[in-house]
Amino acid sequence: PLYGPVSEAFCQLEAGEVGHMLERAAVEQDLALGPQALVDRDGLGEALGLEPGDVLLHALSVGAPPVMEDALVLAAASERNPQPAGEAFPVLADPVSRVQFKGAQHSVRLTGGVRIALPAHRSESEVESAWVQRRTFRTFSDAPVGIAQLGALLGRLRREVGGRAVYASPSDLYPVEVYVSVSANRVSGLSEGVYRYDPLVHGLFRLCDASLSVERFPSTNQAMASESAFALLLLASRGRIAPLYGEASALQCRLESGRISQVLEDAGLGAGLGLCQSGGFAFEGLSSTLGLSDDTVYVHALVGGVVDWSGHTRGWSFLAEAKPAFAPPPSGPSGEALRAHCQQTLPGYMVPPHIEVHHAFPLSANGKVDRAALCDWRAEQAVPSAPVSAPADGASDAQEAALVAQITAVAAEVLEESTVLPETVFWD
């Protein structure tokens, strides 16, 4: 509903990022975690209680990965994910509808059965510290990026150093390469232009003298791109992977691009740089400009530059820093006027106790809607709601008992239980 035809591609990128996080955690726990092709998908949806819109993106096995015959891997790779009908998810264009959809928290899935609590590996403070060390930045300083900083960032993608692997492609095929577009006078020691990063020699090879135009980014990301010092394009060479993965090659390339994005954003703090992923890029016409082969395709993009990381020691509050200040609307009805209008046109129980007017949606430092700021009223400003009339004398207990009986009967029918007690807890 928000991203339309590119939704599954974004999910594949995120699956790659999640996979890398799990791989890193597995190393901490002395476990082996590796990608695994699922040959038999029959019955998977029913076994896992999946919904019609769910598709299989990626699978990993814990422990020593089982050895599989090439024929089985090829069979699994050529099997396409079943696609839900496109009309089942009409794209929401209205800004209010999009915010409401995000606020509905569709990512929260309730699962029945007995919950098994897992021991906490990290304390709350450790989780907080780790969280703020990987932050997205949508604004950048105009200070030039040092070439050593850029080298420290890209160095996390080196194949090996001193005989030890630094970054390993999950497929061992390395189909995704990083191309760096450097803006004029924004990276010390580098002229404007587009470069290919070579992880074998840890060096840049210049391909053209002009940086990529900001207009190639989506309109919603052009301001961010114009402030950035450089852009990173993740391009895939299908010839490196298609002979083994067939129709699943695009999926594997997006998984690896998500993994690379996670690696780079993890390296941001150490390099003193900030990054932000961009959801789109107009790649048309660049193959000839950059001298790329015909089988090279665009997968993903990031932009980056110098940012102030000093606040990361302050924990969660660091994520809310640089939140834009919103002045009250210059004109238009006040919350009190709107509430008075509602009282004249709606039943009392439908009149909201608080109405707060914003001339624009307040955003967090990550560029997301700050839902907490949308309801930032003060207790003294609260308008008491109209009191509910009490039932006639002697009717209260009977009405309450009838209501309880009706609700528990409905709950029992929905849950397919013989009875449901009023004190039953459905969420803990």
Short mmCIF file of C-alpha atoms in Angstrom, two decimals, residues 136-407:
data_model
loop_
_atom_site.label_atom_id
_atom_site.label_comp_id
_atom_site.label_asym_id
_atom_site.label_seq_id
_atom_site.Cartn_x
_atom_site.Cartn_y
_atom_site.Cartn_z
CA THR A 136 20.25 7.09 9.54
CA PHE A 137 21.10 10.70 8.69
CA ARG A 138 19.12 12.74 6.18
CA THR A 139 21.13 15.96 6.58
CA PHE A 140 24.88 16.37 6.18
CA SER A 141 27.54 18.93 7.03
CA ASP A 142 29.13 20.92 4.22
CA ALA A 143 32.56 19.91 5.55
CA PRO A 144 34.55 17.82 3.06
CA VAL A 145 34.90 14.11 3.68
CA GLY A 146 38.49 13.01 4.25
CA ILE A 147 39.72 10.36 1.88
CA ALA A 148 40.80 8.35 4.94
CA GLN A 149 37.19 8.45 6.19
CA LEU A 150 35.90 7.17 2.86
CA GLY A 151 38.59 4.51 2.90
CA ALA A 152 37.60 3.38 6.40
CA LEU A 153 33.97 3.09 5.28
CA LEU A 154 34.63 1.13 2.09
CA GLY A 155 37.34 -0.91 3.79
CA ARG A 156 34.65 -2.95 5.51
CA LEU A 157 33.95 -4.48 2.09
CA ARG A 158 37.52 -5.67 1.42
CA ARG A 159 37.77 -9.30 0.43
CA GLU A 160 40.63 -10.05 2.81
CA VAL A 161 43.42 -8.42 4.80
CA GLY A 162 46.52 -10.36 5.77
CA GLY A 163 44.98 -13.61 4.58
CA ARG A 164 41.84 -13.15 6.70
CA ALA A 165 38.43 -12.55 5.17
CA VAL A 166 36.86 -9.15 5.86
CA TYR A 167 33.71 -9.33 3.75
CA ALA A 168 32.53 -12.58 2.20
CA SER A 169 29.72 -12.81 -0.32
CA PRO A 170 27.09 -15.32 0.87
CA SER A 171 27.06 -16.90 -2.58
CA ASP A 172 30.88 -16.70 -2.94
CA LEU A 173 30.19 -15.09 -6.33
CA TYR A 174 30.42 -11.36 -5.41
CA PRO A 175 27.79 -10.23 -7.93
CA VAL A 176 27.30 -6.76 -6.36
CA GLU A 177 29.85 -3.97 -6.80
CA VAL A 178 29.99 -0.51 -5.22
CA TYR A 179 30.33 2.61 -7.38
CA VAL A 180 31.08 5.95 -5.72
CA SER A 181 29.83 9.28 -7.09
CA VAL A 182 31.91 12.10 -5.57
CA SER A 183 30.51 15.63 -5.66
CA ALA A 184 32.79 18.56 -6.53
CA ASN A 185 35.06 19.65 -3.65
CA ARG A 186 33.31 17.32 -1.18
CA VAL A 187 35.96 14.60 -0.72
CA SER A 188 39.51 15.75 -0.03
CA GLY A 189 42.02 14.11 -2.36
CA LEU A 190 39.40 13.04 -4.89
CA SER A 191 38.22 14.94 -7.93
CA GLU A 192 34.58 15.07 -8.91
CA GLY A 193 33.42 11.99 -10.77
CA VAL A 194 32.24 8.40 -10.52
CA TYR A 195 34.58 5.66 -9.31
CA ARG A 196 34.42 1.88 -9.03
CA TYR A 197 35.55 0.45 -5.70
CA ASP A 198 37.76 -2.62 -6.01
CA PRO A 199 37.64 -4.69 -2.79
CA LEU A 200 40.61 -6.84 -3.88
CA VAL A 201 43.12 -3.98 -3.96
CA HIS A 202 41.13 -1.56 -1.76
CA GLY A 203 41.26 1.19 -4.34
CA LEU A 204 39.10 3.41 -6.53
CA PHE A 205 39.15 3.48 -10.33
CA ARG A 206 37.78 6.63 -11.95
CA LEU A 207 35.18 6.04 -14.66
CA CYS A 208 33.94 9.55 -15.57
CA ASP A 209 34.61 13.20 -14.67
CA ALA A 210 31.09 14.26 -13.58
CA SER A 211 29.18 13.19 -10.47
CA LEU A 212 25.69 11.77 -10.78
CA SER A 213 22.90 14.31 -11.12
CA VAL A 214 20.70 14.86 -8.08
CA GLU A 215 17.68 14.69 -10.41
CA ARG A 216 18.28 10.96 -10.78
CA PHE A 217 17.09 10.48 -7.20
CA PRO A 218 13.37 10.46 -6.30
CA SER A 219 11.95 13.93 -5.63
CA THR A 220 11.53 13.08 -1.94
CA ASN A 221 15.28 12.36 -1.64
CA GLN A 222 16.76 15.10 -3.83
CA ALA A 223 17.27 17.61 -1.00
CA MET A 224 19.12 14.95 0.99
CA ALA A 225 21.19 13.95 -2.05
CA SER A 226 22.16 17.57 -2.79
CA GLU A 227 23.55 17.96 0.76
CA SER A 228 25.51 14.71 0.64
CA ALA A 229 29.19 14.54 -0.25
CA PHE A 230 28.97 11.26 -2.12
CA ALA A 231 26.54 8.63 -3.31
CA LEU A 232 27.07 4.89 -3.38
CA LEU A 233 25.48 2.82 -6.14
CA LEU A 234 25.17 -0.92 -5.66
CA LEU A 235 25.21 -2.49 -9.12
CA ALA A 236 24.93 -6.18 -9.90
CA SER A 237 26.54 -8.15 -12.69
CA ARG A 238 24.02 -10.82 -13.62
CA GLY A 239 26.65 -12.79 -15.55
CA ARG A 240 28.41 -13.58 -12.28
CA ILE A 241 25.40 -15.28 -10.69
CA ALA A 242 22.72 -16.17 -13.25
CA PRO A 243 24.40 -19.39 -14.48
CA LEU A 244 23.96 -20.83 -10.98
CA TYR A 245 20.85 -19.09 -9.64
CA GLY A 246 18.75 -18.58 -12.75
CA GLU A 247 15.54 -16.67 -12.11
CA ALA A 248 16.47 -16.26 -8.45
CA SER A 249 19.51 -14.15 -9.38
CA ALA A 250 17.72 -10.82 -8.81
CA LEU A 251 16.63 -11.97 -5.33
CA GLN A 252 20.17 -13.01 -4.41
CA CYS A 253 21.56 -9.67 -5.61
CA ARG A 254 19.05 -7.71 -3.51
CA LEU A 255 19.78 -9.86 -0.45
CA GLU A 256 23.49 -9.15 -0.87
CA SER A 257 22.85 -5.43 -1.44
CA GLY A 258 20.91 -5.30 1.82
CA ARG A 259 23.77 -7.07 3.54
CA ILE A 260 26.30 -4.58 2.10
CA SER A 261 24.10 -1.65 3.19
CA GLN A 262 24.04 -3.02 6.73
CA VAL A 263 27.83 -3.42 6.75
CA LEU A 264 28.35 0.15 5.54
CA GLU A 265 25.90 1.70 8.01
CA ASP A 266 27.52 -0.27 10.83
CA ALA A 267 30.83 1.31 9.80
CA GLY A 268 29.46 4.86 9.78
CA LEU A 269 30.31 5.76 13.38
CA GLY A 270 33.89 4.49 13.13
CA ALA A 271 34.45 6.49 9.95
CA GLY A 272 32.72 9.62 11.26
CA LEU A 273 30.27 9.50 8.36
CA GLY A 274 26.51 9.27 8.11
CA LEU A 275 24.54 7.34 5.50
CA CYS A 276 20.98 7.12 4.32
CA GLN A 277 19.51 4.56 1.93
CA SER A 278 17.58 5.89 -1.03
CA GLY A 279 14.52 4.03 -2.27
CA GLY A 280 15.06 4.71 -5.94
CA PHE A 281 17.42 5.93 -8.63
CA ALA A 282 17.08 6.58 -12.38
CA PHE A 283 19.86 4.41 -13.81
CA GLU A 284 18.91 4.77 -17.47
CA GLY A 285 21.77 5.77 -19.75
CA LEU A 286 24.56 5.26 -17.20
CA SER A 287 25.81 1.91 -18.53
CA SER A 288 27.50 3.54 -21.52
CA THR A 289 28.68 6.56 -19.50
CA LEU A 290 30.39 4.33 -16.95
CA GLY A 291 31.55 1.73 -19.46
CA LEU A 292 29.53 -1.05 -17.86
CA SER A 293 28.69 -4.40 -19.42
CA ASP A 294 25.19 -5.04 -20.73
CA ASP A 295 24.41 -7.45 -17.88
CA THR A 296 25.01 -4.81 -15.16
CA VAL A 297 21.84 -3.63 -13.43
CA TYR A 298 21.03 -1.12 -10.67
CA VAL A 299 20.02 -2.58 -7.29
CA HIS A 300 20.25 0.05 -4.55
CA ALA A 301 21.71 3.44 -3.57
CA LEU A 302 22.94 5.26 -0.47
CA VAL A 303 24.09 8.83 0.11
CA GLY A 304 26.55 9.98 2.74
CA GLY A 305 28.63 12.77 4.17
CA VAL A 306 30.14 14.25 7.34
CA VAL A 307 27.77 14.26 10.32
CA ASP A 308 28.00 14.93 14.04
CA TRP A 309 28.17 11.59 15.85
CA SER A 310 29.07 13.10 19.24
CA GLY A 311 25.54 12.70 20.56
CA HIS A 312 25.48 8.91 20.31
CA THR A 313 26.67 8.65 23.91
CA ARG A 314 23.37 10.18 25.05
CA GLY A 315 21.40 7.10 24.11
CA TRP A 316 17.84 7.15 22.80
CA SER A 317 17.65 10.95 22.83
CA PHE A 318 20.29 10.99 20.07
CA LEU A 319 17.70 9.61 17.64
CA ALA A 320 15.44 12.60 18.29
CA GLU A 321 18.12 15.27 17.91
CA ALA A 322 17.80 17.84 15.14
CA LYS A 323 14.06 17.38 15.10
CA PRO A 324 12.70 20.35 13.14
CA ALA A 325 10.84 22.93 15.15
CA PHE A 326 7.23 23.43 14.12
CA ALA A 327 5.70 26.83 14.63
CA PRO A 328 1.95 27.04 15.21
CA PRO A 329 -0.07 27.38 12.02
CA PRO A 330 -0.31 31.01 10.89
CA SER A 331 -4.02 30.76 10.20
CA GLY A 332 -6.91 28.33 10.28
CA PRO A 333 -9.23 27.04 13.00
CA SER A 334 -7.86 26.25 16.43
CA GLY A 335 -8.29 22.93 18.18
CA GLU A 336 -10.92 24.45 20.45
CA ALA A 337 -12.90 25.74 17.46
CA LEU A 338 -12.79 22.35 15.78
CA ARG A 339 -13.90 20.63 18.95
CA ALA A 340 -16.79 23.08 19.34
CA HIS A 341 -17.85 22.29 15.78
CA CYS A 342 -17.68 18.56 16.54
CA GLN A 343 -19.89 19.06 19.60
CA GLN A 344 -22.54 20.64 17.39
CA THR A 345 -22.48 17.96 14.70
CA LEU A 346 -21.54 14.70 16.45
CA PRO A 347 -22.93 12.65 19.33
CA GLY A 348 -21.14 13.37 22.57
CA TYR A 349 -19.31 10.05 22.72
CA MET A 350 -17.74 10.73 19.31
CA VAL A 351 -16.30 14.14 20.20
CA PRO A 352 -12.52 13.74 20.76
CA PRO A 353 -11.31 15.07 24.12
CA HIS A 354 -8.24 16.67 22.50
CA ILE A 355 -7.72 18.24 19.09
CA GLU A 356 -4.32 19.63 18.20
CA VAL A 357 -3.65 21.40 14.90
CA HIS A 358 -0.38 20.93 13.01
CA HIS A 359 0.37 22.74 9.78
CA ALA A 360 2.70 19.86 8.83
CA PHE A 361 3.50 16.42 10.17
CA PRO A 362 6.32 16.68 12.75
CA LEU A 363 9.27 14.49 11.76
CA SER A 364 11.89 12.71 13.81
CA ALA A 365 15.61 12.98 13.08
CA ASN A 366 15.24 9.94 10.84
CA GLY A 367 12.69 11.68 8.65
CA LYS A 368 9.80 9.57 9.96
CA VAL A 369 6.53 10.92 11.36
CA ASP A 370 7.03 11.64 15.07
CA ARG A 371 3.81 10.19 16.46
CA ALA A 372 4.64 11.29 20.00
CA ALA A 373 4.76 14.92 18.87
CA LEU A 374 1.36 14.56 17.23
CA CYS A 375 -0.26 14.27 20.67
CA ASP A 376 1.93 16.61 22.70
CA TRP A 377 -0.85 18.33 24.63
CA ARG A 378 -0.64 19.42 28.22
CA ALA A 379 -2.81 18.14 31.03
CA GLU A 380 -4.07 21.64 31.84
CA GLN A 381 -5.25 22.02 28.26
CA ALA A 382 -7.41 18.91 28.44
CA VAL A 383 -11.11 19.52 27.98
CA PRO A 384 -13.19 17.19 30.11
CA SER A 385 -15.54 14.98 28.18
CA ALA A 386 -19.25 15.05 28.80
CA PRO A 387 -20.22 12.82 31.71
CA VAL A 388 -21.98 9.60 30.86
CA SER A 389 -25.44 9.38 32.32
CA ALA A 390 -25.76 6.72 34.97
CA PRO A 391 -28.37 4.03 34.45
CA ALA A 392 -31.58 4.05 36.47
CA ASP A 393 -31.37 2.92 40.08
CA GLY A 394 -31.22 -0.87 40.42
CA ALA A 395 -30.40 -1.41 36.72
CA SER A 396 -26.60 -1.01 36.91
CA ASP A 397 -25.69 -4.50 38.12
CA ALA A 398 -28.12 -6.22 35.76
CA GLN A 399 -26.91 -4.24 32.77
CA GLU A 400 -23.29 -4.96 33.62
CA ALA A 401 -23.96 -8.69 33.99
CA ALA A 402 -25.80 -8.78 30.66
CA LEU A 403 -22.98 -6.94 28.91
CA VAL A 404 -20.34 -9.27 30.39
CA ALA A 405 -22.34 -12.31 29.28
CA GLN A 406 -22.68 -10.93 25.76
CA ILE A 407 -18.97 -10.11 25.39
#
